């Protein structure tokens, strides 16, 4: 990044990568693949305090060579944005982008069992670039006892690369067969965070925090798999100078919009608590105590590949120490 020149900053860069992947053994997912990547990019930003603009442009090439096929992708990506600071403590921003992504070696050449996810994955050597068009809007306010962040987004994909379950089951591993496929898709969502300081006396303070998020997706094949449901979190935080205590209640909704062969998940409520302290002269040394899932709820993360086999841990406690240097 160049020095600030009357509010203007920018950077230009080049990236190169060459690697070879050669997995061996019965559980090898992909054949030996040689990969080369080359890219040039620029980032530019003009900040006039009350307003500003920023943008970026990237051109890259990715070459993947395996015994199955040799593929060569050229990608062009760009973004542009603008922001305002209409009053003290306020920040408003909006940006749009066009992004092109080459398929990964797993998406192109996979064929084998994946024990970590309990799936038999099959790639498609004919996949094209995944192209997305996105719009993001952000609002931030910080003043007095309040701090608020709002964010909304929408993304449209041409050639979205998805991993979809099929009706087939691999006879040797017993895993369901999942295939990488390409489809058009749209995603949109929003998230919000807020903090309100109820009381403060020097280093000591007490505040309430809240957060919520929501996302929805749709593809030409129906609902995409592993889309998390809405969630909301409330938190009380006491800062005691040399120690901090937190009490958190998290509510996660159920998810019934599922892809074919995907199971729905129920909602859950989880209560967590923690205390961290720097009781010694060396404030870089921190000790902590955490209590997770105090209400011992059965909780399954819908975005997890293993949600049907392994729920989140039940009631658990952890004591530890950390040193920062």
PDB file of C-alpha atoms in Angstrom:
ATOM      1  CA  UNK A   1       0.000   0.000   0.000  1.00  0.00           C
ATOM      2  CA  UNK A   2       1.463   3.345  -1.052  1.00  0.00           C
ATOM      3  CA  UNK A   3       1.615   6.256   1.453  1.00  0.00           C
ATOM      4  CA  UNK A   4      -1.462   8.450   1.786  1.00  0.00           C
ATOM      5  CA  UNK A   5      -1.397  11.115  -0.948  1.00  0.00           C
ATOM      6  CA  UNK A   6      -4.107  13.670  -0.196  1.00  0.00           C
ATOM      7  CA  UNK A   7      -6.477  10.878   0.808  1.00  0.00           C
ATOM      8  CA  UNK A   8      -5.456   8.487  -1.962  1.00  0.00           C
ATOM      9  CA  UNK A   9      -3.940   5.087  -1.221  1.00  0.00           C
ATOM     10  CA  UNK A  10      -3.267   2.200  -3.564  1.00  0.00           C
ATOM     11  CA  UNK A  11      -1.410  -1.013  -4.094  1.00  0.00           C
ATOM     12  CA  UNK A  12      -0.391  -3.144  -7.066  1.00  0.00           C
ATOM     13  CA  UNK A  13       0.765  -6.711  -6.701  1.00  0.00           C
ATOM     14  CA  UNK A  14       1.696  -9.963  -8.415  1.00  0.00           C
ATOM     15  CA  UNK A  15       1.140 -13.476  -7.142  1.00  0.00           C
ATOM     16  CA  UNK A  16       2.552 -16.790  -8.319  1.00  0.00           C
ATOM     17  CA  UNK A  17       2.134 -20.321  -6.991  1.00  0.00           C
ATOM     18  CA  UNK A  18       3.320 -23.699  -8.151  1.00  0.00           C
ATOM     19  CA  UNK A  19       2.540 -26.886  -6.239  1.00  0.00           C
ATOM     20  CA  UNK A  20       2.002 -30.589  -6.732  1.00  0.00           C
ATOM     21  CA  UNK A  21      -0.567 -32.658  -4.840  1.00  0.00           C
ATOM     22  CA  UNK A  22      -0.017 -36.397  -4.693  1.00  0.00           C
ATOM     23  CA  UNK A  23      -2.296 -38.212  -2.240  1.00  0.00           C
ATOM     24  CA  UNK A  24      -1.553 -41.899  -1.720  1.00  0.00           C
ATOM     25  CA  UNK A  25      -3.309 -44.768   0.004  1.00  0.00           C
ATOM     26  CA  UNK A  26      -6.761 -46.301  -0.149  1.00  0.00           C
ATOM     27  CA  UNK A  27      -8.433 -43.078   0.995  1.00  0.00           C
ATOM     28  CA  UNK A  28      -6.776 -40.810  -1.592  1.00  0.00           C
ATOM     29  CA  UNK A  29      -9.498 -38.557  -2.969  1.00  0.00           C
ATOM     30  CA  UNK A  30      -7.755 -37.020  -5.969  1.00  0.00           C
ATOM     31  CA  UNK A  31      -5.016 -38.197  -8.365  1.00  0.00           C
ATOM     32  CA  UNK A  32      -1.641 -36.509  -8.581  1.00  0.00           C
ATOM     33  CA  UNK A  33      -2.265 -32.944  -9.751  1.00  0.00           C
ATOM     34  CA  UNK A  34       0.181 -30.213 -10.718  1.00  0.00           C
ATOM     35  CA  UNK A  35      -1.139 -26.694 -10.121  1.00  0.00           C
ATOM     36  CA  UNK A  36       0.123 -23.338 -11.359  1.00  0.00           C
ATOM     37  CA  UNK A  37      -1.383 -19.963 -10.467  1.00  0.00           C
ATOM     38  CA  UNK A  38      -0.460 -16.474 -11.661  1.00  0.00           C
ATOM     39  CA  UNK A  39      -2.234 -13.252 -10.820  1.00  0.00           C
ATOM     40  CA  UNK A  40      -1.916  -9.472 -10.938  1.00  0.00           C
ATOM     41  CA  UNK A  41      -4.090  -7.105  -8.943  1.00  0.00           C
ATOM     42  CA  UNK A  42      -4.586  -3.529  -7.863  1.00  0.00           C
ATOM     43  CA  UNK A  43      -6.438  -1.978  -4.914  1.00  0.00           C
ATOM     44  CA  UNK A  44      -7.232   1.747  -4.801  1.00  0.00           C
ATOM     45  CA  UNK A  45      -8.952   3.931  -2.153  1.00  0.00           C
ATOM     46  CA  UNK A  46      -9.770   7.633  -1.981  1.00  0.00           C
ATOM     47  CA  UNK A  47     -10.812   8.861   1.485  1.00  0.00           C
ATOM     48  CA  UNK A  48     -12.047  12.461   1.790  1.00  0.00           C
ATOM     49  CA  UNK A  49     -13.169  12.063   5.428  1.00  0.00           C
ATOM     50  CA  UNK A  50     -16.855  12.793   4.746  1.00  0.00           C
ATOM     51  CA  UNK A  51     -16.944  10.445   1.748  1.00  0.00           C
ATOM     52  CA  UNK A  52     -14.782   8.081  -0.226  1.00  0.00           C
ATOM     53  CA  UNK A  53     -14.571   5.539  -3.014  1.00  0.00           C
ATOM     54  CA  UNK A  54     -12.594   2.326  -3.396  1.00  0.00           C
ATOM     55  CA  UNK A  55     -12.115  -0.384  -5.955  1.00  0.00           C
ATOM     56  CA  UNK A  56     -10.074  -3.355  -6.991  1.00  0.00           C
ATOM     57  CA  UNK A  57      -9.255  -5.377 -10.074  1.00  0.00           C
ATOM     58  CA  UNK A  58      -7.648  -8.805 -10.394  1.00  0.00           C
ATOM     59  CA  UNK A  59      -6.612 -10.956 -13.359  1.00  0.00           C
ATOM     60  CA  UNK A  60      -5.417 -14.474 -12.673  1.00  0.00           C
ATOM     61  CA  UNK A  61      -4.767 -17.766 -14.415  1.00  0.00           C
ATOM     62  CA  UNK A  62      -5.026 -21.248 -12.879  1.00  0.00           C
ATOM     63  CA  UNK A  63      -3.709 -24.388 -14.586  1.00  0.00           C
ATOM     64  CA  UNK A  64      -4.493 -27.841 -13.194  1.00  0.00           C
ATOM     65  CA  UNK A  65      -2.886 -30.906 -14.778  1.00  0.00           C
ATOM     66  CA  UNK A  66      -3.802 -34.447 -13.685  1.00  0.00           C
ATOM     67  CA  UNK A  67      -4.091 -37.877 -15.285  1.00  0.00           C
ATOM     68  CA  UNK A  68      -7.833 -37.228 -15.681  1.00  0.00           C
ATOM     69  CA  UNK A  69      -7.591 -33.935 -17.558  1.00  0.00           C
ATOM     70  CA  UNK A  70      -5.681 -30.696 -17.949  1.00  0.00           C
ATOM     71  CA  UNK A  71      -7.714 -27.542 -17.349  1.00  0.00           C
ATOM     72  CA  UNK A  72      -6.755 -23.906 -17.828  1.00  0.00           C
ATOM     73  CA  UNK A  73      -8.845 -21.059 -16.372  1.00  0.00           C
ATOM     74  CA  UNK A  74      -8.485 -17.302 -16.787  1.00  0.00           C
ATOM     75  CA  UNK A  75     -10.424 -15.223 -14.269  1.00  0.00           C
ATOM     76  CA  UNK A  76     -11.253 -11.520 -14.163  1.00  0.00           C
ATOM     77  CA  UNK A  77     -12.632 -10.059 -10.925  1.00  0.00           C
ATOM     78  CA  UNK A  78     -13.421  -6.503  -9.907  1.00  0.00           C
ATOM     79  CA  UNK A  79     -15.183  -4.476  -7.247  1.00  0.00           C
ATOM     80  CA  UNK A  80     -16.211  -0.877  -6.637  1.00  0.00           C
ATOM     81  CA  UNK A  81     -17.597   0.771  -3.545  1.00  0.00           C
ATOM     82  CA  UNK A  82     -18.459   4.084  -1.953  1.00  0.00           C
ATOM     83  CA  UNK A  83     -18.865   5.249   1.629  1.00  0.00           C
ATOM     84  CA  UNK A  84     -20.156   8.227   3.587  1.00  0.00           C
ATOM     85  CA  UNK A  85     -19.561   9.610   7.059  1.00  0.00           C
ATOM     86  CA  UNK A  86     -22.620  11.908   7.264  1.00  0.00           C
ATOM     87  CA  UNK A  87     -22.161  12.737  10.948  1.00  0.00           C
ATOM     88  CA  UNK A  88     -19.821  11.962  13.812  1.00  0.00           C
ATOM     89  CA  UNK A  89     -19.961   8.280  14.685  1.00  0.00           C
ATOM     90  CA  UNK A  90     -21.722   7.256  11.469  1.00  0.00           C
ATOM     91  CA  UNK A  91     -20.388   5.183   8.556  1.00  0.00           C
ATOM     92  CA  UNK A  92     -22.484   4.102   5.549  1.00  0.00           C
ATOM     93  CA  UNK A  93     -21.084   1.975   2.755  1.00  0.00           C
ATOM     94  CA  UNK A  94     -22.182   0.126  -0.367  1.00  0.00           C
ATOM     95  CA  UNK A  95     -20.161  -2.007  -2.770  1.00  0.00           C
ATOM     96  CA  UNK A  96     -20.638  -4.244  -5.768  1.00  0.00           C
ATOM     97  CA  UNK A  97     -18.382  -6.879  -7.217  1.00  0.00           C
ATOM     98  CA  UNK A  98     -17.989  -9.364 -10.023  1.00  0.00           C
ATOM     99  CA  UNK A  99     -15.881 -12.370  -9.062  1.00  0.00           C
ATOM    100  CA  UNK A 100     -14.650 -15.272 -11.162  1.00  0.00           C
ATOM    101  CA  UNK A 101     -13.336 -18.401  -9.442  1.00  0.00           C
ATOM    102  CA  UNK A 102     -11.705 -21.435 -11.013  1.00  0.00           C
ATOM    103  CA  UNK A 103     -12.840 -24.856  -9.739  1.00  0.00           C
ATOM    104  CA  UNK A 104     -10.534 -26.470  -7.188  1.00  0.00           C
ATOM    105  CA  UNK A 105      -8.738 -29.745  -7.731  1.00  0.00           C
ATOM    106  CA  UNK A 106     -11.213 -31.467  -5.382  1.00  0.00           C
ATOM    107  CA  UNK A 107     -14.184 -30.169  -7.368  1.00  0.00           C
ATOM    108  CA  UNK A 108     -12.659 -31.298 -10.655  1.00  0.00           C
ATOM    109  CA  UNK A 109     -10.911 -34.584  -9.924  1.00  0.00           C
ATOM    110  CA  UNK A 110     -12.232 -36.110  -6.660  1.00  0.00           C
ATOM    111  CA  UNK A 111     -13.319 -39.734  -6.675  1.00  0.00           C
ATOM    112  CA  UNK A 112     -13.179 -41.638  -3.427  1.00  0.00           C
ATOM    113  CA  UNK A 113     -14.325 -41.897   0.180  1.00  0.00           C
ATOM    114  CA  UNK A 114     -13.886 -38.941   2.506  1.00  0.00           C
ATOM    115  CA  UNK A 115     -14.034 -40.354   6.056  1.00  0.00           C
ATOM    116  CA  UNK A 116     -13.870 -36.916   7.681  1.00  0.00           C
ATOM    117  CA  UNK A 117     -17.270 -36.035   6.187  1.00  0.00           C
ATOM    118  CA  UNK A 118     -18.683 -39.587   5.771  1.00  0.00           C
ATOM    119  CA  UNK A 119     -19.112 -39.023   2.026  1.00  0.00           C
ATOM    120  CA  UNK A 120     -17.954 -40.601  -1.230  1.00  0.00           C
ATOM    121  CA  UNK A 121     -17.089 -37.559  -3.348  1.00  0.00           C
ATOM    122  CA  UNK A 122     -17.057 -37.471  -7.156  1.00  0.00           C
ATOM    123  CA  UNK A 123     -15.722 -34.464  -9.054  1.00  0.00           C
ATOM    124  CA  UNK A 124     -16.505 -33.249 -12.553  1.00  0.00           C
ATOM    125  CA  UNK A 125     -13.530 -32.482 -14.810  1.00  0.00           C
ATOM    126  CA  UNK A 126     -15.817 -30.470 -17.106  1.00  0.00           C
ATOM    127  CA  UNK A 127     -16.756 -27.759 -14.593  1.00  0.00           C
ATOM    128  CA  UNK A 128     -16.468 -24.141 -15.755  1.00  0.00           C
ATOM    129  CA  UNK A 129     -15.574 -21.008 -13.820  1.00  0.00           C
ATOM    130  CA  UNK A 130     -17.921 -19.966 -11.032  1.00  0.00           C
ATOM    131  CA  UNK A 131     -18.966 -16.340 -11.559  1.00  0.00           C
ATOM    132  CA  UNK A 132     -20.755 -14.272  -8.939  1.00  0.00           C
ATOM    133  CA  UNK A 133     -22.262 -10.783  -8.835  1.00  0.00           C
ATOM    134  CA  UNK A 134     -22.702  -9.354  -5.344  1.00  0.00           C
ATOM    135  CA  UNK A 135     -24.082  -6.250  -3.657  1.00  0.00           C
ATOM    136  CA  UNK A 136     -23.218  -5.374  -0.040  1.00  0.00           C
ATOM    137  CA  UNK A 137     -24.514  -2.579   2.183  1.00  0.00           C
ATOM    138  CA  UNK A 138     -23.125  -1.625   5.605  1.00  0.00           C
ATOM    139  CA  UNK A 139     -24.138   0.827   8.322  1.00  0.00           C
ATOM    140  CA  UNK A 140     -22.196   1.505  11.525  1.00  0.00           C
ATOM    141  CA  UNK A 141     -22.915   3.858  14.418  1.00  0.00           C
ATOM    142  CA  UNK A 142     -20.794   4.440  17.503  1.00  0.00           C
ATOM    143  CA  UNK A 143     -21.599   7.139  19.997  1.00  0.00           C
ATOM    144  CA  UNK A 144     -22.085   7.442  23.725  1.00  0.00           C
ATOM    145  CA  UNK A 145     -23.117   4.097  25.183  1.00  0.00           C
ATOM    146  CA  UNK A 146     -24.180   2.681  21.789  1.00  0.00           C
ATOM    147  CA  UNK A 147     -22.377   0.715  19.093  1.00  0.00           C
ATOM    148  CA  UNK A 148     -24.441  -0.718  16.213  1.00  0.00           C
ATOM    149  CA  UNK A 149     -23.450  -2.595  13.038  1.00  0.00           C
ATOM    150  CA  UNK A 150     -25.850  -3.606  10.249  1.00  0.00           C
ATOM    151  CA  UNK A 151     -24.946  -5.538   7.123  1.00  0.00           C
ATOM    152  CA  UNK A 152     -27.006  -6.881   4.206  1.00  0.00           C
ATOM    153  CA  UNK A 153     -25.907  -8.742   1.093  1.00  0.00           C
ATOM    154  CA  UNK A 154     -27.196 -10.384  -2.080  1.00  0.00           C
ATOM    155  CA  UNK A 155     -25.204 -12.638  -4.424  1.00  0.00           C
ATOM    156  CA  UNK A 156     -26.183 -14.099  -7.793  1.00  0.00           C
ATOM    157  CA  UNK A 157     -24.094 -16.986  -9.167  1.00  0.00           C
ATOM    158  CA  UNK A 158     -23.673 -18.088 -12.750  1.00  0.00           C
ATOM    159  CA  UNK A 159     -22.333 -21.632 -12.538  1.00  0.00           C
ATOM    160  CA  UNK A 160     -22.412 -22.075  -8.750  1.00  0.00           C
ATOM    161  CA  UNK A 161     -20.374 -25.171  -7.823  1.00  0.00           C
ATOM    162  CA  UNK A 162     -22.312 -27.280  -5.339  1.00  0.00           C
ATOM    163  CA  UNK A 163     -21.727 -30.648  -3.658  1.00  0.00           C
ATOM    164  CA  UNK A 164     -24.975 -32.636  -3.916  1.00  0.00           C
ATOM    165  CA  UNK A 165     -26.027 -35.959  -2.461  1.00  0.00           C
ATOM    166  CA  UNK A 166     -27.249 -38.650  -4.842  1.00  0.00           C
ATOM    167  CA  UNK A 167     -29.320 -41.816  -4.423  1.00  0.00           C
ATOM    168  CA  UNK A 168     -26.195 -43.970  -4.833  1.00  0.00           C
ATOM    169  CA  UNK A 169     -24.224 -45.537  -1.997  1.00  0.00           C
ATOM    170  CA  UNK A 170     -20.641 -46.722  -2.423  1.00  0.00           C
ATOM    171  CA  UNK A 171     -20.595 -50.464  -1.776  1.00  0.00           C
ATOM    172  CA  UNK A 172     -17.086 -50.606  -0.285  1.00  0.00           C
ATOM    173  CA  UNK A 173     -17.148 -47.622   2.100  1.00  0.00           C
ATOM    174  CA  UNK A 174     -20.880 -47.560   2.748  1.00  0.00           C
ATOM    175  CA  UNK A 175     -20.880 -43.779   2.245  1.00  0.00           C
ATOM    176  CA  UNK A 176     -23.536 -41.967   0.234  1.00  0.00           C
ATOM    177  CA  UNK A 177     -22.191 -40.676  -3.094  1.00  0.00           C
ATOM    178  CA  UNK A 178     -21.913 -36.862  -3.382  1.00  0.00           C
ATOM    179  CA  UNK A 179     -21.224 -35.231  -6.742  1.00  0.00           C
ATOM    180  CA  UNK A 180     -19.901 -31.772  -7.571  1.00  0.00           C
ATOM    181  CA  UNK A 181     -22.394 -30.120  -9.910  1.00  0.00           C
ATOM    182  CA  UNK A 182     -22.844 -26.692 -11.444  1.00  0.00           C
ATOM    183  CA  UNK A 183     -26.047 -24.638 -11.271  1.00  0.00           C
ATOM    184  CA  UNK A 184     -27.238 -21.055 -11.047  1.00  0.00           C
ATOM    185  CA  UNK A 185     -27.936 -19.788  -7.533  1.00  0.00           C
ATOM    186  CA  UNK A 186     -28.969 -16.751  -5.500  1.00  0.00           C
ATOM    187  CA  UNK A 187     -28.139 -16.019  -1.862  1.00  0.00           C
ATOM    188  CA  UNK A 188     -29.149 -13.112   0.318  1.00  0.00           C
ATOM    189  CA  UNK A 189     -29.021 -12.357   4.006  1.00  0.00           C
ATOM    190  CA  UNK A 190     -28.412  -9.869   6.778  1.00  0.00           C
ATOM    191  CA  UNK A 191     -26.695  -9.627  10.139  1.00  0.00           C
ATOM    192  CA  UNK A 192     -26.844  -7.124  12.975  1.00  0.00           C
ATOM    193  CA  UNK A 193     -24.801  -6.466  16.111  1.00  0.00           C
ATOM    194  CA  UNK A 194     -25.448  -3.973  18.885  1.00  0.00           C
ATOM    195  CA  UNK A 195     -23.853  -3.071  22.210  1.00  0.00           C
ATOM    196  CA  UNK A 196     -25.206  -0.791  24.943  1.00  0.00           C
ATOM    197  CA  UNK A 197     -23.078   0.268  27.919  1.00  0.00           C
ATOM    198  CA  UNK A 198     -25.350   0.483  30.958  1.00  0.00           C
ATOM    199  CA  UNK A 199     -22.717   1.590  33.437  1.00  0.00           C
ATOM    200  CA  UNK A 200     -19.050   2.613  33.567  1.00  0.00           C
ATOM    201  CA  UNK A 201     -16.702   3.684  36.345  1.00  0.00           C
ATOM    202  CA  UNK A 202     -13.091   3.961  35.212  1.00  0.00           C
ATOM    203  CA  UNK A 203     -11.953   0.562  33.923  1.00  0.00           C
ATOM    204  CA  UNK A 204     -15.075  -1.121  35.220  1.00  0.00           C
ATOM    205  CA  UNK A 205     -18.185  -1.327  33.060  1.00  0.00           C
ATOM    206  CA  UNK A 206     -21.296  -3.372  32.384  1.00  0.00           C
ATOM    207  CA  UNK A 207     -22.807  -3.683  28.925  1.00  0.00           C
ATOM    208  CA  UNK A 208     -25.421  -5.665  27.040  1.00  0.00           C
ATOM    209  CA  UNK A 209     -24.665  -7.087  23.588  1.00  0.00           C
ATOM    210  CA  UNK A 210     -26.880  -8.647  20.938  1.00  0.00           C
ATOM    211  CA  UNK A 211     -26.406 -10.187  17.510  1.00  0.00           C
ATOM    212  CA  UNK A 212     -28.616 -11.841  14.907  1.00  0.00           C
ATOM    213  CA  UNK A 213     -28.129 -13.239  11.415  1.00  0.00           C
ATOM    214  CA  UNK A 214     -30.169 -14.750   8.597  1.00  0.00           C
ATOM    215  CA  UNK A 215     -29.331 -16.210   5.180  1.00  0.00           C
ATOM    216  CA  UNK A 216     -31.423 -17.784   2.437  1.00  0.00           C
ATOM    217  CA  UNK A 217     -30.313 -19.515  -0.729  1.00  0.00           C
ATOM    218  CA  UNK A 218     -31.989 -20.868  -3.837  1.00  0.00           C
ATOM    219  CA  UNK A 219     -30.571 -22.790  -6.799  1.00  0.00           C
ATOM    220  CA  UNK A 220     -31.953 -24.260 -10.009  1.00  0.00           C
ATOM    221  CA  UNK A 221     -31.817 -27.604  -8.176  1.00  0.00           C
ATOM    222  CA  UNK A 222     -33.858 -26.323  -5.221  1.00  0.00           C
ATOM    223  CA  UNK A 223     -32.673 -25.390  -1.751  1.00  0.00           C
ATOM    224  CA  UNK A 224     -28.879 -25.595  -1.384  1.00  0.00           C
ATOM    225  CA  UNK A 225     -27.518 -27.977   1.271  1.00  0.00           C
ATOM    226  CA  UNK A 226     -26.035 -26.977   4.635  1.00  0.00           C
ATOM    227  CA  UNK A 227     -27.562 -23.483   4.807  1.00  0.00           C
ATOM    228  CA  UNK A 228     -27.591 -22.397   8.466  1.00  0.00           C
ATOM    229  CA  UNK A 229     -30.876 -21.232  10.000  1.00  0.00           C
ATOM    230  CA  UNK A 230     -31.401 -17.873  11.670  1.00  0.00           C
ATOM    231  CA  UNK A 231     -29.702 -17.279  14.981  1.00  0.00           C
ATOM    232  CA  UNK A 232     -29.792 -14.670  17.750  1.00  0.00           C
ATOM    233  CA  UNK A 233     -27.403 -14.148  20.661  1.00  0.00           C
ATOM    234  CA  UNK A 234     -27.727 -12.043  23.796  1.00  0.00           C
ATOM    235  CA  UNK A 235     -24.781 -11.373  26.077  1.00  0.00           C
ATOM    236  CA  UNK A 236     -24.110  -9.567  29.367  1.00  0.00           C
ATOM    237  CA  UNK A 237     -20.485  -8.467  29.856  1.00  0.00           C
ATOM    238  CA  UNK A 238     -18.907  -7.116  33.042  1.00  0.00           C
ATOM    239  CA  UNK A 239     -15.431  -5.586  32.747  1.00  0.00           C
ATOM    240  CA  UNK A 240     -13.736  -5.422  36.139  1.00  0.00           C
ATOM    241  CA  UNK A 241     -10.402  -4.001  35.054  1.00  0.00           C
ATOM    242  CA  UNK A 242      -8.242  -7.077  35.612  1.00  0.00           C
ATOM    243  CA  UNK A 243     -11.066  -9.551  35.018  1.00  0.00           C
ATOM    244  CA  UNK A 244     -14.002 -10.012  32.623  1.00  0.00           C
ATOM    245  CA  UNK A 245     -17.177 -12.046  33.076  1.00  0.00           C
ATOM    246  CA  UNK A 246     -19.633 -13.005  30.335  1.00  0.00           C
ATOM    247  CA  UNK A 247     -23.033 -14.682  30.345  1.00  0.00           C
ATOM    248  CA  UNK A 248     -24.435 -15.628  26.934  1.00  0.00           C
ATOM    249  CA  UNK A 249     -27.732 -17.024  25.666  1.00  0.00           C
ATOM    250  CA  UNK A 250     -27.803 -18.229  22.061  1.00  0.00           C
ATOM    251  CA  UNK A 251     -30.957 -19.227  20.182  1.00  0.00           C
ATOM    252  CA  UNK A 252     -30.709 -21.031  16.842  1.00  0.00           C
ATOM    253  CA  UNK A 253     -33.735 -21.769  14.707  1.00  0.00           C
ATOM    254  CA  UNK A 254     -34.622 -25.045  13.068  1.00  0.00           C
ATOM    255  CA  UNK A 255     -33.856 -25.608   9.395  1.00  0.00           C
ATOM    256  CA  UNK A 256     -36.494 -27.378   7.303  1.00  0.00           C
ATOM    257  CA  UNK A 257     -35.497 -25.974   3.876  1.00  0.00           C
ATOM    258  CA  UNK A 258     -33.203 -28.809   2.905  1.00  0.00           C
ATOM    259  CA  UNK A 259     -31.734 -30.308  -0.243  1.00  0.00           C
ATOM    260  CA  UNK A 260     -32.621 -33.759  -1.482  1.00  0.00           C
ATOM    261  CA  UNK A 261     -31.358 -36.524   0.843  1.00  0.00           C
ATOM    262  CA  UNK A 262     -30.543 -33.932   3.511  1.00  0.00           C
ATOM    263  CA  UNK A 263     -32.139 -34.179   6.954  1.00  0.00           C
ATOM    264  CA  UNK A 264     -33.632 -31.131   8.725  1.00  0.00           C
ATOM    265  CA  UNK A 265     -32.374 -29.956  12.111  1.00  0.00           C
ATOM    266  CA  UNK A 266     -34.277 -28.746  15.159  1.00  0.00           C
ATOM    267  CA  UNK A 267     -33.660 -25.405  16.791  1.00  0.00           C
ATOM    268  CA  UNK A 268     -31.844 -25.166  20.103  1.00  0.00           C
ATOM    269  CA  UNK A 269     -31.088 -22.762  22.935  1.00  0.00           C
ATOM    270  CA  UNK A 270     -27.670 -22.745  24.597  1.00  0.00           C
ATOM    271  CA  UNK A 271     -26.427 -20.992  27.746  1.00  0.00           C
ATOM    272  CA  UNK A 272     -22.698 -20.223  28.059  1.00  0.00           C
ATOM    273  CA  UNK A 273     -20.606 -18.428  30.675  1.00  0.00           C
ATOM    274  CA  UNK A 274     -16.957 -17.472  31.031  1.00  0.00           C
ATOM    275  CA  UNK A 275     -14.525 -15.621  33.289  1.00  0.00           C
ATOM    276  CA  UNK A 276     -11.079 -14.457  32.210  1.00  0.00           C
ATOM    277  CA  UNK A 277      -8.534 -12.649  34.352  1.00  0.00           C
ATOM    278  CA  UNK A 278      -5.034 -11.158  34.356  1.00  0.00           C
ATOM    279  CA  UNK A 279      -4.373 -11.388  38.122  1.00  0.00           C
ATOM    280  CA  UNK A 280      -0.585 -11.110  37.985  1.00  0.00           C
ATOM    281  CA  UNK A 281       1.784  -8.206  37.491  1.00  0.00           C
ATOM    282  CA  UNK A 282       2.496  -9.527  34.004  1.00  0.00           C
ATOM    283  CA  UNK A 283      -0.769  -8.646  32.243  1.00  0.00           C
ATOM    284  CA  UNK A 284       0.227 -10.729  29.224  1.00  0.00           C
ATOM    285  CA  UNK A 285      -0.634 -13.847  31.253  1.00  0.00           C
ATOM    286  CA  UNK A 286      -4.347 -14.631  31.214  1.00  0.00           C
ATOM    287  CA  UNK A 287      -6.242 -17.409  32.993  1.00  0.00           C
ATOM    288  CA  UNK A 288      -9.797 -18.350  32.070  1.00  0.00           C
ATOM    289  CA  UNK A 289     -12.714 -20.580  32.954  1.00  0.00           C
ATOM    290  CA  UNK A 290     -15.421 -21.445  30.420  1.00  0.00           C
ATOM    291  CA  UNK A 291     -18.726 -23.259  30.872  1.00  0.00           C
ATOM    292  CA  UNK A 292     -20.407 -24.266  27.612  1.00  0.00           C
ATOM    293  CA  UNK A 293     -23.948 -25.519  27.056  1.00  0.00           C
ATOM    294  CA  UNK A 294     -24.887 -25.219  30.727  1.00  0.00           C
ATOM    295  CA  UNK A 295     -28.454 -26.306  29.947  1.00  0.00           C
ATOM    296  CA  UNK A 296     -27.128 -29.482  28.241  1.00  0.00           C
ATOM    297  CA  UNK A 297     -29.128 -28.905  25.036  1.00  0.00           C
ATOM    298  CA  UNK A 298     -28.943 -31.299  22.097  1.00  0.00           C
ATOM    299  CA  UNK A 299     -27.578 -29.046  19.377  1.00  0.00           C
ATOM    300  CA  UNK A 300     -26.730 -29.852  15.778  1.00  0.00           C
ATOM    301  CA  UNK A 301     -25.090 -27.331  13.459  1.00  0.00           C
ATOM    302  CA  UNK A 302     -26.930 -27.535  10.157  1.00  0.00           C
ATOM    303  CA  UNK A 303     -23.856 -26.361   8.201  1.00  0.00           C
ATOM    304  CA  UNK A 304     -21.810 -29.318   9.465  1.00  0.00           C
ATOM    305  CA  UNK A 305     -21.240 -32.353   7.237  1.00  0.00           C
ATOM    306  CA  UNK A 306     -21.421 -34.508  10.375  1.00  0.00           C
ATOM    307  CA  UNK A 307     -24.566 -33.087  11.975  1.00  0.00           C
ATOM    308  CA  UNK A 308     -26.449 -36.387  11.563  1.00  0.00           C
ATOM    309  CA  UNK A 309     -23.709 -38.324  13.360  1.00  0.00           C
ATOM    310  CA  UNK A 310     -22.215 -35.927  15.899  1.00  0.00           C
ATOM    311  CA  UNK A 311     -24.118 -33.207  17.777  1.00  0.00           C
ATOM    312  CA  UNK A 312     -22.285 -30.353  19.463  1.00  0.00           C
ATOM    313  CA  UNK A 313     -20.801 -31.210  22.884  1.00  0.00           C
ATOM    314  CA  UNK A 314     -23.163 -31.277  25.840  1.00  0.00           C
ATOM    315  CA  UNK A 315     -22.461 -29.510  29.121  1.00  0.00           C
ATOM    316  CA  UNK A 316     -18.705 -28.950  29.334  1.00  0.00           C
ATOM    317  CA  UNK A 317     -16.147 -26.986  31.338  1.00  0.00           C
ATOM    318  CA  UNK A 318     -12.677 -25.782  30.468  1.00  0.00           C
ATOM    319  CA  UNK A 319      -9.904 -24.147  32.501  1.00  0.00           C
ATOM    320  CA  UNK A 320      -6.780 -22.774  30.869  1.00  0.00           C
ATOM    321  CA  UNK A 321      -4.130 -20.138  30.643  1.00  0.00           C
ATOM    322  CA  UNK A 322      -2.603 -18.188  27.790  1.00  0.00           C
ATOM    323  CA  UNK A 323       0.390 -15.929  27.367  1.00  0.00           C
ATOM    324  CA  UNK A 324       0.632 -13.160  24.795  1.00  0.00           C
ATOM    325  CA  UNK A 325       4.036 -12.168  23.439  1.00  0.00           C
TER     326      UNK A 325
END
